[in-house]
mmCIF file of C-alpha atoms in Angstrom:
data_model
loop_
_atom_site.group_PDB
_atom_site.id
_atom_site.type_symbol
_atom_site.label_atom_id
_atom_site.label_comp_id
_atom_site.label_asym_id
_atom_site.label_seq_id
_atom_site.Cartn_x
_atom_site.Cartn_y
_atom_site.Cartn_z
ATOM 1 C CA UNK M 24 0.000 0.000 0.000
ATOM 2 C CA UNK M 25 0.884 3.674 -0.212
ATOM 3 C CA UNK M 26 3.760 5.202 1.758
ATOM 4 C CA UNK M 27 5.314 8.638 1.759
ATOM 5 C CA UNK M 28 4.030 12.034 0.702
ATOM 6 C CA UNK M 29 0.249 12.144 0.216
ATOM 7 C CA UNK M 30 -1.624 15.364 -0.524
ATOM 8 C CA UNK M 31 -4.955 16.174 1.102
ATOM 9 C CA UNK M 32 -6.063 17.858 -2.107
ATOM 10 C CA UNK M 33 -8.095 21.057 -2.134
ATOM 11 C CA UNK M 34 -11.246 21.170 -4.271
ATOM 12 C CA UNK M 35 -10.961 24.249 -6.518
ATOM 13 C CA UNK M 36 -14.172 26.218 -6.980
ATOM 14 C CA UNK M 37 -15.492 28.978 -9.194
ATOM 15 C CA UNK M 38 -16.951 32.199 -7.789
ATOM 16 C CA UNK M 39 -20.474 30.783 -8.223
ATOM 17 C CA UNK M 40 -19.574 27.845 -5.971
ATOM 18 C CA UNK M 41 -19.344 25.198 -8.684
ATOM 19 C CA UNK M 42 -16.300 22.936 -8.860
ATOM 20 C CA UNK M 43 -13.553 24.245 -11.134
ATOM 21 C CA UNK M 44 -12.621 21.073 -12.995
ATOM 22 C CA UNK M 45 -10.016 22.777 -15.183
ATOM 23 C CA UNK M 46 -8.092 23.808 -12.086
ATOM 24 C CA UNK M 47 -8.599 20.338 -10.601
ATOM 25 C CA UNK M 48 -6.981 18.770 -13.651
ATOM 26 C CA UNK M 49 -4.108 21.251 -13.361
ATOM 27 C CA UNK M 50 -3.640 20.322 -9.695
ATOM 28 C CA UNK M 51 -3.479 16.610 -10.481
ATOM 29 C CA UNK M 52 -0.878 17.195 -13.203
ATOM 30 C CA UNK M 53 1.123 19.395 -10.831
ATOM 31 C CA UNK M 54 1.318 16.665 -8.196
ATOM 32 C CA UNK M 55 2.285 14.023 -10.712
ATOM 33 C CA UNK M 56 5.070 16.266 -12.032
ATOM 34 C CA UNK M 57 6.299 17.101 -8.515
ATOM 35 C CA UNK M 58 6.485 13.478 -7.371
ATOM 36 C CA UNK M 59 3.656 13.283 -4.825
ATOM 37 C CA UNK M 60 3.053 9.651 -3.870
ATOM 38 C CA UNK M 61 -0.775 9.740 -3.716
ATOM 39 C CA UNK M 62 -3.799 12.041 -3.652
ATOM 40 C CA UNK M 63 -6.659 12.143 -1.169
ATOM 41 C CA UNK M 64 -9.678 13.529 -3.035
ATOM 42 C CA UNK M 65 -12.495 15.223 -1.105
ATOM 43 C CA UNK M 66 -11.239 14.711 2.393
ATOM 44 C CA UNK M 67 -11.535 17.438 5.028
ATOM 45 C CA UNK M 68 -9.209 19.735 3.055
ATOM 46 C CA UNK M 69 -11.299 19.003 -0.038
ATOM 47 C CA UNK M 70 -14.386 20.453 1.712
ATOM 48 C CA UNK M 71 -16.154 17.123 2.040
ATOM 49 C CA UNK M 72 -18.558 18.573 4.604
ATOM 50 C CA UNK M 73 -20.116 20.919 2.032
ATOM 51 C CA UNK M 74 -20.216 18.667 -1.036
ATOM 52 C CA UNK M 75 -23.401 16.596 -1.388
ATOM 53 C CA UNK M 76 -22.936 12.911 -2.144
ATOM 54 C CA UNK M 77 -23.463 13.076 -5.913
ATOM 55 C CA UNK M 78 -21.048 15.967 -6.350
ATOM 56 C CA UNK M 79 -18.559 14.426 -3.918
ATOM 57 C CA UNK M 80 -18.484 11.199 -5.944
ATOM 58 C CA UNK M 81 -18.141 13.158 -9.184
ATOM 59 C CA UNK M 82 -15.102 15.090 -7.935
ATOM 60 C CA UNK M 83 -13.452 11.848 -6.817
ATOM 61 C CA UNK M 84 -14.242 10.185 -10.146
ATOM 62 C CA UNK M 85 -12.846 13.124 -12.135
ATOM 63 C CA UNK M 86 -9.699 13.142 -10.018
ATOM 64 C CA UNK M 87 -9.161 9.475 -10.863
ATOM 65 C CA UNK M 88 -9.833 10.233 -14.543
ATOM 66 C CA UNK M 89 -7.287 13.064 -14.557
ATOM 67 C CA UNK M 90 -4.742 10.876 -12.753
ATOM 68 C CA UNK M 91 -5.141 8.202 -15.456
ATOM 69 C CA UNK M 92 -3.331 5.561 -13.428
ATOM 70 C CA UNK M 93 -0.223 7.693 -12.940
ATOM 71 C CA UNK M 94 -0.813 8.389 -9.244
ATOM 72 C CA UNK M 95 -3.040 6.526 -6.743
ATOM 73 C CA UNK M 96 -6.193 8.300 -5.584
ATOM 74 C CA UNK M 97 -7.819 7.785 -2.183
ATOM 75 C CA UNK M 98 -11.423 8.952 -1.804
ATOM 76 C CA UNK M 99 -12.785 10.544 1.343
ATOM 77 C CA UNK M 100 -15.842 8.679 2.646
ATOM 78 C CA UNK M 101 -16.369 10.150 6.101
ATOM 79 C CA UNK M 102 -19.741 11.310 7.423
ATOM 80 C CA UNK M 103 -21.307 11.784 10.823
ATOM 81 C CA UNK M 104 -24.174 9.397 9.991
ATOM 82 C CA UNK M 105 -23.170 5.801 9.333
ATOM 83 C CA UNK M 106 -25.874 5.352 6.691
ATOM 84 C CA UNK M 107 -24.582 8.400 4.846
ATOM 85 C CA UNK M 108 -20.995 7.136 5.032
ATOM 86 C CA UNK M 109 -22.136 3.830 3.544
ATOM 87 C CA UNK M 110 -24.044 5.608 0.770
ATOM 88 C CA UNK M 111 -20.985 7.717 0.028
ATOM 89 C CA UNK M 112 -18.774 4.631 0.046
ATOM 90 C CA UNK M 113 -21.005 2.830 -2.416
ATOM 91 C CA UNK M 114 -21.238 5.898 -4.672
ATOM 92 C CA UNK M 115 -17.453 5.670 -5.218
ATOM 93 C CA UNK M 116 -17.296 1.886 -5.594
ATOM 94 C CA UNK M 117 -16.535 1.935 -9.324
ATOM 95 C CA UNK M 118 -14.505 5.143 -9.446
ATOM 96 C CA UNK M 119 -11.073 3.503 -9.558
ATOM 97 C CA UNK M 120 -9.821 4.706 -6.179
ATOM 98 C CA UNK M 121 -7.305 2.493 -4.389
ATOM 99 C CA UNK M 122 -8.586 3.170 -0.861
ATOM 100 C CA UNK M 123 -10.970 5.324 1.175
ATOM 101 C CA UNK M 124 -10.309 7.664 4.097
ATOM 102 C CA UNK M 125 -13.102 7.899 6.659
ATOM 103 C CA UNK M 126 -13.037 10.586 9.327
ATOM 104 C CA UNK M 127 -14.585 9.767 12.698
ATOM 105 C CA UNK M 128 -18.246 10.827 12.863
ATOM 106 C CA UNK M 129 -18.225 14.486 13.834
ATOM 107 C CA UNK M 130 -20.460 16.502 16.167
ATOM 108 C CA UNK M 131 -22.397 13.548 17.649
ATOM 109 C CA UNK M 132 -19.358 12.330 19.676
ATOM 110 C CA UNK M 133 -19.752 8.531 19.563
ATOM 111 C CA UNK M 134 -18.272 6.308 22.256
ATOM 112 C CA UNK M 135 -15.488 3.819 21.418
ATOM 113 C CA UNK M 136 -18.213 1.195 20.994
ATOM 114 C CA UNK M 137 -20.002 3.464 18.543
ATOM 115 C CA UNK M 138 -16.823 4.161 16.583
ATOM 116 C CA UNK M 139 -16.086 0.457 16.253
ATOM 117 C CA UNK M 140 -19.628 -0.295 15.097
ATOM 118 C CA UNK M 141 -19.533 2.601 12.620
ATOM 119 C CA UNK M 142 -16.281 1.568 10.971
ATOM 120 C CA UNK M 143 -17.217 -2.096 10.851
ATOM 121 C CA UNK M 144 -20.491 -1.229 9.106
ATOM 122 C CA UNK M 145 -18.763 0.987 6.532
ATOM 123 C CA UNK M 146 -16.030 -1.594 5.876
ATOM 124 C CA UNK M 147 -18.642 -4.331 5.426
ATOM 125 C CA UNK M 148 -20.286 -2.315 2.659
ATOM 126 C CA UNK M 149 -17.273 -2.497 0.316
ATOM 127 C CA UNK M 150 -14.181 -4.485 -0.615
ATOM 128 C CA UNK M 151 -12.098 -1.323 -1.051
ATOM 129 C CA UNK M 152 -9.395 -0.810 1.623
ATOM 130 C CA UNK M 153 -10.376 1.595 4.393
ATOM 131 C CA UNK M 154 -8.168 4.065 6.279
ATOM 132 C CA UNK M 155 -9.458 5.378 9.598
ATOM 133 C CA UNK M 156 -9.037 9.090 10.333
ATOM 134 C CA UNK M 157 -8.710 10.580 13.796
ATOM 135 C CA UNK M 158 -8.810 14.387 14.048
ATOM 136 C CA UNK M 159 -10.427 15.322 17.371
ATOM 137 C CA UNK M 160 -9.721 19.021 16.875
ATOM 138 C CA UNK M 161 -12.368 19.027 14.157
ATOM 139 C CA UNK M 162 -14.706 16.207 15.170
ATOM 140 C CA UNK M 163 -14.823 16.482 18.992
ATOM 141 C CA UNK M 164 -14.153 12.750 19.364
ATOM 142 C CA UNK M 165 -10.749 11.143 19.940
ATOM 143 C CA UNK M 166 -10.294 7.612 18.613
ATOM 144 C CA UNK M 167 -7.714 6.184 20.997
ATOM 145 C CA UNK M 168 -5.113 3.609 19.898
ATOM 146 C CA UNK M 169 -6.958 0.930 21.871
ATOM 147 C CA UNK M 170 -10.086 1.596 19.792
ATOM 148 C CA UNK M 171 -8.108 1.466 16.554
ATOM 149 C CA UNK M 172 -6.667 -1.883 17.666
ATOM 150 C CA UNK M 173 -10.183 -3.319 17.892
ATOM 151 C CA UNK M 174 -10.578 -2.694 14.139
ATOM 152 C CA UNK M 175 -7.323 -4.222 12.913
ATOM 153 C CA UNK M 176 -8.965 -7.620 12.511
ATOM 154 C CA UNK M 177 -11.369 -6.210 9.898
ATOM 155 C CA UNK M 178 -9.764 -7.400 6.667
ATOM 156 C CA UNK M 179 -10.149 -4.233 4.612
ATOM 157 C CA UNK M 180 -9.294 -1.737 7.371
ATOM 158 C CA UNK M 181 -5.634 -1.229 6.579
ATOM 159 C CA UNK M 182 -4.456 1.904 8.381
ATOM 160 C CA UNK M 183 -5.148 5.091 10.297
ATOM 161 C CA UNK M 184 -4.507 8.778 9.738
ATOM 162 C CA UNK M 185 -3.601 10.171 13.161
ATOM 163 C CA UNK M 186 -3.930 13.961 13.368
ATOM 164 C CA UNK M 187 -3.637 14.701 17.072
ATOM 165 C CA UNK M 188 0.022 15.708 16.886
ATOM 166 C CA UNK M 189 0.663 13.394 19.854
ATOM 167 C CA UNK M 190 3.852 11.593 18.864
ATOM 168 C CA UNK M 191 3.578 9.086 21.715
ATOM 169 C CA UNK M 192 0.783 7.462 19.753
ATOM 170 C CA UNK M 193 3.084 6.223 17.008
ATOM 171 C CA UNK M 194 4.750 3.601 19.215
ATOM 172 C CA UNK M 195 1.462 2.705 20.900
ATOM 173 C CA UNK M 196 -0.363 2.228 17.606
ATOM 174 C CA UNK M 197 2.497 0.154 16.216
ATOM 175 C CA UNK M 198 2.546 -1.999 19.341
ATOM 176 C CA UNK M 199 -1.214 -2.615 19.268
ATOM 177 C CA UNK M 200 -1.792 -2.806 15.513
ATOM 178 C CA UNK M 201 1.329 -4.531 14.166
ATOM 179 C CA UNK M 202 3.881 -3.758 11.485
ATOM 180 C CA UNK M 203 1.553 -4.232 8.523
ATOM 181 C CA UNK M 204 -1.028 -1.685 9.674
ATOM 182 C CA UNK M 205 -0.356 1.651 7.968
ATOM 183 C CA UNK M 206 0.233 4.710 10.144
ATOM 184 C CA UNK M 207 -0.210 8.090 8.474
ATOM 185 C CA UNK M 208 0.366 11.473 10.075
ATOM 186 C CA UNK M 209 -2.325 14.096 9.598
ATOM 187 C CA UNK M 210 -0.405 16.855 11.359
ATOM 188 C CA UNK M 211 2.132 18.704 9.206
ATOM 189 C CA UNK M 212 3.986 20.275 12.129
ATOM 190 C CA UNK M 213 4.937 16.887 13.625
ATOM 191 C CA UNK M 214 5.033 14.860 10.399
ATOM 192 C CA UNK M 215 8.831 14.609 10.196
ATOM 193 C CA UNK M 216 9.073 13.195 13.700
ATOM 194 C CA UNK M 217 6.101 10.897 13.078
ATOM 195 C CA UNK M 218 7.955 9.306 10.155
ATOM 196 C CA UNK M 219 11.248 9.067 12.027
ATOM 197 C CA UNK M 220 9.405 7.246 14.819
ATOM 198 C CA UNK M 221 8.147 4.595 12.418
ATOM 199 C CA UNK M 222 5.171 6.078 10.567
ATOM 200 C CA UNK M 223 4.509 5.155 6.953
ATOM 201 C CA UNK M 224 3.402 8.424 5.397
ATOM 202 C CA UNK M 225 1.849 11.865 5.741
ATOM 203 C CA UNK M 226 -1.510 13.077 4.443
ATOM 204 C CA UNK M 227 -0.619 16.739 4.251
ATOM 205 C CA UNK M 228 -2.188 20.171 3.768
ATOM 206 C CA UNK M 229 1.107 21.989 3.072
ATOM 207 C CA UNK M 230 1.800 19.448 0.334
ATOM 208 C CA UNK M 231 -0.780 21.304 -1.780
ATOM 209 C CA UNK M 232 1.671 24.150 -2.382
ATOM 210 C CA UNK M 233 5.140 22.629 -1.782
ATOM 211 C CA UNK M 234 4.822 19.064 -3.108
ATOM 212 C CA UNK M 235 8.403 18.616 -4.320
ATOM 213 C CA UNK M 236 9.921 19.885 -1.074
ATOM 214 C CA UNK M 237 7.483 17.868 1.006
ATOM 215 C CA UNK M 238 8.213 14.709 -0.989
ATOM 216 C CA UNK M 239 11.946 15.180 -0.382
ATOM 217 C CA UNK M 240 11.297 15.689 3.328
ATOM 218 C CA UNK M 241 9.190 12.536 3.581
ATOM 219 C CA UNK M 242 11.740 10.459 1.683
ATOM 220 C CA UNK M 243 14.534 11.621 3.976
ATOM 221 C CA UNK M 244 12.537 10.939 7.133
ATOM 222 C CA UNK M 245 11.414 7.509 5.916
ATOM 223 C CA UNK M 246 15.071 6.696 5.253
ATOM 224 C CA UNK M 247 15.857 7.619 8.862
ATOM 225 C CA UNK M 248 18.028 10.591 7.892
ATOM 226 C CA UNK M 249 17.579 12.940 10.869
ATOM 227 C CA UNK M 250 19.937 15.661 9.655
ATOM 228 C CA UNK M 251 18.670 15.930 6.086
ATOM 229 C CA UNK M 252 15.021 15.716 7.088
ATOM 230 C CA UNK M 253 15.507 18.545 9.620
ATOM 231 C CA UNK M 254 17.270 20.668 7.002
ATOM 232 C CA UNK M 255 14.388 20.119 4.566
ATOM 233 C CA UNK M 256 11.759 20.659 7.250
ATOM 234 C CA UNK M 257 13.103 23.966 8.563
ATOM 235 C CA UNK M 258 11.974 26.242 5.665
ATOM 236 C CA UNK M 259 8.461 24.762 5.840
ATOM 237 C CA UNK M 260 7.781 25.395 9.518
ATOM 238 C CA UNK M 261 6.205 28.791 8.854
ATOM 239 C CA UNK M 262 3.737 27.146 6.491
ATOM 240 C CA UNK M 263 2.766 24.594 9.116
ATOM 241 C CA UNK M 264 1.766 27.465 11.388
ATOM 242 C CA UNK M 265 0.229 29.979 9.002
ATOM 243 C CA UNK M 266 -1.704 27.519 6.836
ATOM 244 C CA UNK M 267 -3.839 27.057 9.949
ATOM 245 C CA UNK M 268 -4.267 30.720 10.919
ATOM 246 C CA UNK M 269 -7.935 30.216 9.998
ATOM 247 C CA UNK M 270 -9.885 27.011 9.512
ATOM 248 C CA UNK M 271 -8.422 24.626 6.946
ATOM 249 C CA UNK M 272 -8.709 24.852 3.924
ATOM 250 C CA UNK M 273 -9.205 28.651 3.956
ATOM 251 C CA UNK M 274 -5.483 29.586 4.036
ATOM 252 C CA UNK M 275 -4.221 26.866 1.681
ATOM 253 C CA UNK M 276 -6.811 27.724 -0.989
ATOM 254 C CA UNK M 277 -5.781 31.373 -0.778
ATOM 255 C CA UNK M 278 -2.119 30.375 -1.071
ATOM 256 C CA UNK M 279 -2.793 28.065 -4.024
ATOM 257 C CA UNK M 280 -4.505 30.931 -5.821
ATOM 258 C CA UNK M 281 -1.571 33.263 -5.092
ATOM 259 C CA UNK M 282 0.824 30.918 -6.900
ATOM 260 C CA UNK M 283 -1.502 30.279 -9.834
ATOM 261 C CA UNK M 284 -2.392 26.676 -9.065
ATOM 262 C CA UNK M 285 -6.118 27.421 -9.055
ATOM 263 C CA UNK M 286 -8.035 30.099 -10.941
ATOM 264 C CA UNK M 287 -9.872 31.375 -7.863
ATOM 265 C CA UNK M 288 -9.613 30.909 -4.112
ATOM 266 C CA UNK M 289 -13.360 30.531 -3.615
ATOM 267 C CA UNK M 290 -14.544 28.444 -0.687
ATOM 268 C CA UNK M 291 -18.044 27.323 0.304
ATOM 269 C CA UNK M 292 -20.036 28.758 3.144
ATOM 270 C CA UNK M 293 -20.011 28.633 6.101
ATOM 271 C CA UNK M 294 -16.271 29.124 5.485
ATOM 272 C CA UNK M 295 -15.182 32.376 3.865
ATOM 273 C CA UNK M 296 -12.014 33.506 2.101
ATOM 274 C CA UNK M 297 -8.893 34.340 4.113
ATOM 275 C CA UNK M 298 -9.120 37.498 6.222
ATOM 276 C CA UNK M 299 -6.835 40.264 4.968
ATOM 277 C CA UNK M 300 -5.074 40.510 8.321
ATOM 278 C CA UNK M 301 -3.439 37.109 7.677
ATOM 279 C CA UNK M 302 -2.233 37.758 4.114
ATOM 280 C CA UNK M 303 1.153 39.200 5.041
ATOM 281 C CA UNK M 304 2.137 36.456 7.481
ATOM 282 C CA UNK M 305 1.201 33.710 5.052
ATOM 283 C CA UNK M 306 3.042 35.416 2.191
ATOM 284 C CA UNK M 307 6.137 35.644 4.398
ATOM 285 C CA UNK M 308 5.879 31.933 5.267
ATOM 286 C CA UNK M 309 5.572 31.147 1.549
ATOM 287 C CA UNK M 310 8.674 33.245 0.868
ATOM 288 C CA UNK M 311 10.602 31.323 3.532
ATOM 289 C CA UNK M 312 9.545 28.111 1.815
ATOM 290 C CA UNK M 313 10.860 29.498 -1.497
ATOM 291 C CA UNK M 314 7.431 29.582 -3.120
ATOM 292 C CA UNK M 315 7.104 32.043 -5.976
ATOM 293 C CA UNK M 316 3.959 34.169 -5.749
ATOM 294 C CA UNK M 317 2.451 35.081 -9.131
ATOM 295 C CA UNK M 318 -0.738 36.957 -8.193
#
């Protein structure tokens, strides 16, 4: 399965709120050219919460079409209602994705028992490999390593994206889940250390705008090269901070527009475009990362 540098791809949109498929195709080509190892289509960064099921499935399908077998595509299938997650899963069944990424049900705060039942039900609805996704800062529920371990026996649950930033979880997850279970970081700021501690890859926001540099960083960390990975990580640290100055993906869509990757930086309500007060700090972080601004 997939290791390394994985982009949590933004979903480009026109000013009228429709998906900008020309920019989406350009993004896919950009990541192929820059060496990104895989794409997550319509995850949290792809605004999954505001795309209805039919449109969600269409964006995933078009991403696969644009990729044309040159880069693996993982489809987001998370929802806060299990029935909706199953419907979403089945809507992408024939899209050509290699796996699905399912965020923990948000807002309703299920217990560990509820999380286990949810993921087992979704996994039973498909043969496509499933990756769990824990991001309590956005969902208000923390899926502990012990809960993840209860799901390892499900044949098509093959890994977890852990976005707490708690590096002690890497060893605990590896101990409980075994060497074959994939561990992906979902926290850019701690991603280097996550990989050096034995993680398999990073599903990254910053990767949207610095894919070549982020790929080099991931490769160095996966090879266990502490010195090189720190050298490569240092110029990106400002991005890790300022790409989250407002709710993701507000800042990264603005940044992608500034460097000409997408035609517009439009984002769907209830999120709005990046507040002007944050423009200067993000531009400075982009400069430190040696990103050329074109707008």
